[in-house]
């Protein structure tokens, strides 16, 4: 979707003509995941440690997404003029819960490499937000497309 909406190059948003899958991006993400696993295995990392490390990093992503959706619920209901006291309560609980879980994962400081993963995640988020701010400053028309692409349409096939 990010390719269709202009966040990343359009070629990444194109889908396979027959299978309608995002094959181009899968040809990048799949091998990247395999290369990471192979490197860690060759470095002598236990397979279960790899799962824990990758899942920990991914969980941070889900937590940020959940918190942002909770905040977006407040913004949306306020803009739409919908009474939103319960939305506020739920959003505050969700954001505080996500913040607590993140804090509980970094304090007390866990053993290496789990102690480094939050910083890698924060660096990734800073890069993502930098990209967003760059797009907002240089291509504001792109942000109007975000979230407005219908996935059932066959735009970008091929």
PDB file of C-alpha atoms in Angstrom:
ATOM      1  CA  UNK A   1       0.000   0.000   0.000  1.00  0.00           C
ATOM      2  CA  UNK A   2       2.840   2.409   0.742  1.00  0.00           C
ATOM      3  CA  UNK A   3       3.961   2.074  -2.882  1.00  0.00           C
ATOM      4  CA  UNK A   4       0.473   2.769  -4.185  1.00  0.00           C
ATOM      5  CA  UNK A   5       0.136   5.800  -1.931  1.00  0.00           C
ATOM      6  CA  UNK A   6       3.575   7.255  -2.730  1.00  0.00           C
ATOM      7  CA  UNK A   7       5.328   6.737   0.617  1.00  0.00           C
ATOM      8  CA  UNK A   8       7.871   4.423  -1.017  1.00  0.00           C
ATOM      9  CA  UNK A   9       8.661   4.110  -4.740  1.00  0.00           C
ATOM     10  CA  UNK A  10       5.614   3.076  -6.794  1.00  0.00           C
ATOM     11  CA  UNK A  11       7.273  -0.096  -8.072  1.00  0.00           C
ATOM     12  CA  UNK A  12       6.988  -1.594  -4.568  1.00  0.00           C
ATOM     13  CA  UNK A  13       3.219  -1.125  -4.656  1.00  0.00           C
ATOM     14  CA  UNK A  14       2.685  -3.110  -7.816  1.00  0.00           C
ATOM     15  CA  UNK A  15       1.151  -6.530  -7.546  1.00  0.00           C
ATOM     16  CA  UNK A  16       1.615  -9.753  -9.509  1.00  0.00           C
ATOM     17  CA  UNK A  17      -0.747  -9.926 -12.484  1.00  0.00           C
ATOM     18  CA  UNK A  18      -1.964 -13.443 -11.692  1.00  0.00           C
ATOM     19  CA  UNK A  19      -1.604 -13.858  -7.936  1.00  0.00           C
ATOM     20  CA  UNK A  20      -2.222 -10.218  -6.936  1.00  0.00           C
ATOM     21  CA  UNK A  21       0.552 -10.462  -4.346  1.00  0.00           C
ATOM     22  CA  UNK A  22       3.093  -7.701  -3.647  1.00  0.00           C
ATOM     23  CA  UNK A  23       5.782  -9.875  -5.214  1.00  0.00           C
ATOM     24  CA  UNK A  24       8.418  -7.178  -5.670  1.00  0.00           C
ATOM     25  CA  UNK A  25       8.574  -6.210  -2.027  1.00  0.00           C
ATOM     26  CA  UNK A  26       8.368  -9.887  -1.020  1.00  0.00           C
ATOM     27  CA  UNK A  27      11.467 -10.523  -3.120  1.00  0.00           C
ATOM     28  CA  UNK A  28      13.280  -7.990  -0.934  1.00  0.00           C
ATOM     29  CA  UNK A  29      11.793  -8.667   2.511  1.00  0.00           C
ATOM     30  CA  UNK A  30      11.929 -12.472   2.269  1.00  0.00           C
ATOM     31  CA  UNK A  31      15.617 -12.753   1.424  1.00  0.00           C
ATOM     32  CA  UNK A  32      16.466 -10.032   3.977  1.00  0.00           C
ATOM     33  CA  UNK A  33      14.799 -12.073   6.730  1.00  0.00           C
ATOM     34  CA  UNK A  34      16.591 -15.218   5.595  1.00  0.00           C
ATOM     35  CA  UNK A  35      19.974 -13.461   5.421  1.00  0.00           C
ATOM     36  CA  UNK A  36      19.520 -12.140   8.972  1.00  0.00           C
ATOM     37  CA  UNK A  37      18.717 -15.641  10.239  1.00  0.00           C
ATOM     38  CA  UNK A  38      21.647 -17.209   8.377  1.00  0.00           C
ATOM     39  CA  UNK A  39      24.080 -14.590   9.703  1.00  0.00           C
ATOM     40  CA  UNK A  40      22.897 -15.134  13.270  1.00  0.00           C
ATOM     41  CA  UNK A  41      23.029 -18.917  12.895  1.00  0.00           C
ATOM     42  CA  UNK A  42      26.549 -18.761  11.449  1.00  0.00           C
ATOM     43  CA  UNK A  43      27.525 -16.564  14.404  1.00  0.00           C
ATOM     44  CA  UNK A  44      26.500 -19.448  16.675  1.00  0.00           C
ATOM     45  CA  UNK A  45      23.202 -18.025  17.892  1.00  0.00           C
ATOM     46  CA  UNK A  46      20.698 -20.573  19.181  1.00  0.00           C
ATOM     47  CA  UNK A  47      17.576 -20.630  16.935  1.00  0.00           C
ATOM     48  CA  UNK A  48      15.279 -19.892  19.872  1.00  0.00           C
ATOM     49  CA  UNK A  49      17.327 -16.801  20.717  1.00  0.00           C
ATOM     50  CA  UNK A  50      16.812 -15.585  17.165  1.00  0.00           C
ATOM     51  CA  UNK A  51      13.055 -16.015  17.576  1.00  0.00           C
ATOM     52  CA  UNK A  52      13.084 -14.108  20.872  1.00  0.00           C
ATOM     53  CA  UNK A  53      15.185 -11.261  19.474  1.00  0.00           C
ATOM     54  CA  UNK A  54      13.150 -10.849  16.287  1.00  0.00           C
ATOM     55  CA  UNK A  55       9.842 -11.183  18.129  1.00  0.00           C
ATOM     56  CA  UNK A  56      10.910  -8.643  20.748  1.00  0.00           C
ATOM     57  CA  UNK A  57      11.750  -6.124  18.038  1.00  0.00           C
ATOM     58  CA  UNK A  58       8.440  -6.852  16.286  1.00  0.00           C
ATOM     59  CA  UNK A  59       6.473  -6.516  19.506  1.00  0.00           C
ATOM     60  CA  UNK A  60       7.800  -2.996  19.959  1.00  0.00           C
ATOM     61  CA  UNK A  61       6.400  -2.204  16.514  1.00  0.00           C
ATOM     62  CA  UNK A  62       2.979  -3.524  17.455  1.00  0.00           C
ATOM     63  CA  UNK A  63       3.038  -1.519  20.670  1.00  0.00           C
ATOM     64  CA  UNK A  64       3.772   1.713  18.810  1.00  0.00           C
ATOM     65  CA  UNK A  65       1.060   0.922  16.260  1.00  0.00           C
ATOM     66  CA  UNK A  66      -1.505   0.238  19.001  1.00  0.00           C
ATOM     67  CA  UNK A  67      -0.620   3.467  20.805  1.00  0.00           C
ATOM     68  CA  UNK A  68      -0.848   5.498  17.578  1.00  0.00           C
ATOM     69  CA  UNK A  69      -4.223   3.962  16.709  1.00  0.00           C
ATOM     70  CA  UNK A  70      -5.494   4.832  20.191  1.00  0.00           C
ATOM     71  CA  UNK A  71      -4.362   8.436  19.741  1.00  0.00           C
ATOM     72  CA  UNK A  72      -5.834   8.524  16.229  1.00  0.00           C
ATOM     73  CA  UNK A  73      -9.179   7.404  17.678  1.00  0.00           C
ATOM     74  CA  UNK A  74      -9.252  10.523  19.825  1.00  0.00           C
ATOM     75  CA  UNK A  75      -8.280  12.777  16.922  1.00  0.00           C
ATOM     76  CA  UNK A  76     -10.829  11.185  14.578  1.00  0.00           C
ATOM     77  CA  UNK A  77     -13.768  11.358  16.987  1.00  0.00           C
ATOM     78  CA  UNK A  78     -12.913  14.943  17.942  1.00  0.00           C
ATOM     79  CA  UNK A  79     -12.738  16.050  14.286  1.00  0.00           C
ATOM     80  CA  UNK A  80     -15.978  14.223  13.476  1.00  0.00           C
ATOM     81  CA  UNK A  81     -17.731  15.818  16.448  1.00  0.00           C
ATOM     82  CA  UNK A  82     -18.474  12.428  18.000  1.00  0.00           C
ATOM     83  CA  UNK A  83     -18.710  12.268  21.798  1.00  0.00           C
ATOM     84  CA  UNK A  84     -15.474  10.594  22.803  1.00  0.00           C
ATOM     85  CA  UNK A  85     -15.116  10.360  26.599  1.00  0.00           C
ATOM     86  CA  UNK A  86     -14.943   6.567  26.450  1.00  0.00           C
ATOM     87  CA  UNK A  87     -12.502   6.775  23.539  1.00  0.00           C
ATOM     88  CA  UNK A  88     -10.303   9.036  25.662  1.00  0.00           C
ATOM     89  CA  UNK A  89     -10.405   6.610  28.592  1.00  0.00           C
ATOM     90  CA  UNK A  90      -9.584   3.615  26.395  1.00  0.00           C
ATOM     91  CA  UNK A  91      -6.840   5.510  24.576  1.00  0.00           C
ATOM     92  CA  UNK A  92      -5.193   6.645  27.794  1.00  0.00           C
ATOM     93  CA  UNK A  93      -5.311   3.101  29.185  1.00  0.00           C
ATOM     94  CA  UNK A  94      -3.872   1.717  25.930  1.00  0.00           C
ATOM     95  CA  UNK A  95      -1.050   4.269  25.667  1.00  0.00           C
ATOM     96  CA  UNK A  96      -0.128   3.940  29.345  1.00  0.00           C
ATOM     97  CA  UNK A  97      -0.173   0.141  29.033  1.00  0.00           C
ATOM     98  CA  UNK A  98       2.090   0.226  25.971  1.00  0.00           C
ATOM     99  CA  UNK A  99       4.461   2.654  27.696  1.00  0.00           C
ATOM    100  CA  UNK A 100       4.563   0.441  30.794  1.00  0.00           C
ATOM    101  CA  UNK A 101       5.310  -2.706  28.775  1.00  0.00           C
ATOM    102  CA  UNK A 102       8.103  -0.909  26.939  1.00  0.00           C
ATOM    103  CA  UNK A 103       9.518   0.424  30.214  1.00  0.00           C
ATOM    104  CA  UNK A 104       9.299  -3.036  31.802  1.00  0.00           C
ATOM    105  CA  UNK A 105      11.381  -4.368  28.914  1.00  0.00           C
ATOM    106  CA  UNK A 106      14.186  -1.870  29.433  1.00  0.00           C
ATOM    107  CA  UNK A 107      14.243  -1.550  33.243  1.00  0.00           C
ATOM    108  CA  UNK A 108      15.861  -3.270  34.966  1.00  0.00           C
ATOM    109  CA  UNK A 109      18.308  -3.500  32.108  1.00  0.00           C
ATOM    110  CA  UNK A 110      18.172  -7.025  30.657  1.00  0.00           C
ATOM    111  CA  UNK A 111      21.181  -9.036  29.524  1.00  0.00           C
ATOM    112  CA  UNK A 112      22.812  -8.538  26.134  1.00  0.00           C
ATOM    113  CA  UNK A 113      21.494  -8.487  23.395  1.00  0.00           C
ATOM    114  CA  UNK A 114      17.946  -7.900  24.660  1.00  0.00           C
ATOM    115  CA  UNK A 115      19.224  -4.658  26.208  1.00  0.00           C
ATOM    116  CA  UNK A 116      20.223  -3.359  22.760  1.00  0.00           C
ATOM    117  CA  UNK A 117      17.016  -4.222  20.895  1.00  0.00           C
ATOM    118  CA  UNK A 118      14.995  -1.260  22.250  1.00  0.00           C
ATOM    119  CA  UNK A 119      17.670   1.128  20.980  1.00  0.00           C
ATOM    120  CA  UNK A 120      17.707  -0.522  17.561  1.00  0.00           C
ATOM    121  CA  UNK A 121      13.928  -0.180  17.480  1.00  0.00           C
ATOM    122  CA  UNK A 122      14.040   3.484  18.538  1.00  0.00           C
ATOM    123  CA  UNK A 123      16.624   4.151  15.796  1.00  0.00           C
ATOM    124  CA  UNK A 124      14.314   2.480  13.279  1.00  0.00           C
ATOM    125  CA  UNK A 125      11.392   4.606  14.468  1.00  0.00           C
ATOM    126  CA  UNK A 126      13.475   7.778  14.218  1.00  0.00           C
ATOM    127  CA  UNK A 127      14.324   6.885  10.614  1.00  0.00           C
ATOM    128  CA  UNK A 128      10.647   6.232   9.866  1.00  0.00           C
ATOM    129  CA  UNK A 129       9.562   9.536  11.418  1.00  0.00           C
ATOM    130  CA  UNK A 130      12.353  11.338   9.565  1.00  0.00           C
ATOM    131  CA  UNK A 131      10.972   9.896   6.333  1.00  0.00           C
ATOM    132  CA  UNK A 132       7.472  11.047   7.300  1.00  0.00           C
ATOM    133  CA  UNK A 133       8.680  14.569   8.105  1.00  0.00           C
ATOM    134  CA  UNK A 134      10.616  14.684   4.835  1.00  0.00           C
ATOM    135  CA  UNK A 135       7.515  13.660   2.876  1.00  0.00           C
ATOM    136  CA  UNK A 136       5.389  16.200   4.766  1.00  0.00           C
ATOM    137  CA  UNK A 137       7.867  18.969   3.950  1.00  0.00           C
ATOM    138  CA  UNK A 138       8.665  18.010   0.353  1.00  0.00           C
ATOM    139  CA  UNK A 139       5.654  16.093  -0.962  1.00  0.00           C
ATOM    140  CA  UNK A 140       2.605  17.057   1.145  1.00  0.00           C
ATOM    141  CA  UNK A 141       0.193  15.833  -1.543  1.00  0.00           C
ATOM    142  CA  UNK A 142       1.352  12.269  -0.820  1.00  0.00           C
ATOM    143  CA  UNK A 143       0.018  12.405   2.739  1.00  0.00           C
ATOM    144  CA  UNK A 144      -3.495  13.058   1.396  1.00  0.00           C
ATOM    145  CA  UNK A 145      -3.369   9.596  -0.242  1.00  0.00           C
ATOM    146  CA  UNK A 146      -2.363   7.715   2.904  1.00  0.00           C
ATOM    147  CA  UNK A 147      -5.177   5.473   4.059  1.00  0.00           C
ATOM    148  CA  UNK A 148      -7.355   6.213   1.038  1.00  0.00           C
ATOM    149  CA  UNK A 149      -6.357   3.314  -1.209  1.00  0.00           C
ATOM    150  CA  UNK A 150      -8.924   0.566  -1.560  1.00  0.00           C
ATOM    151  CA  UNK A 151      -7.232  -2.815  -1.323  1.00  0.00           C
ATOM    152  CA  UNK A 152      -9.904  -4.573  -3.345  1.00  0.00           C
ATOM    153  CA  UNK A 153      -9.089  -2.474  -6.400  1.00  0.00           C
ATOM    154  CA  UNK A 154      -6.587  -3.829  -8.887  1.00  0.00           C
ATOM    155  CA  UNK A 155      -4.622  -0.573  -9.187  1.00  0.00           C
ATOM    156  CA  UNK A 156      -0.938  -1.150  -9.698  1.00  0.00           C
ATOM    157  CA  UNK A 157      -1.261  -4.658 -11.102  1.00  0.00           C
ATOM    158  CA  UNK A 158       1.747  -5.793 -13.059  1.00  0.00           C
TER     159      UNK A 158
END
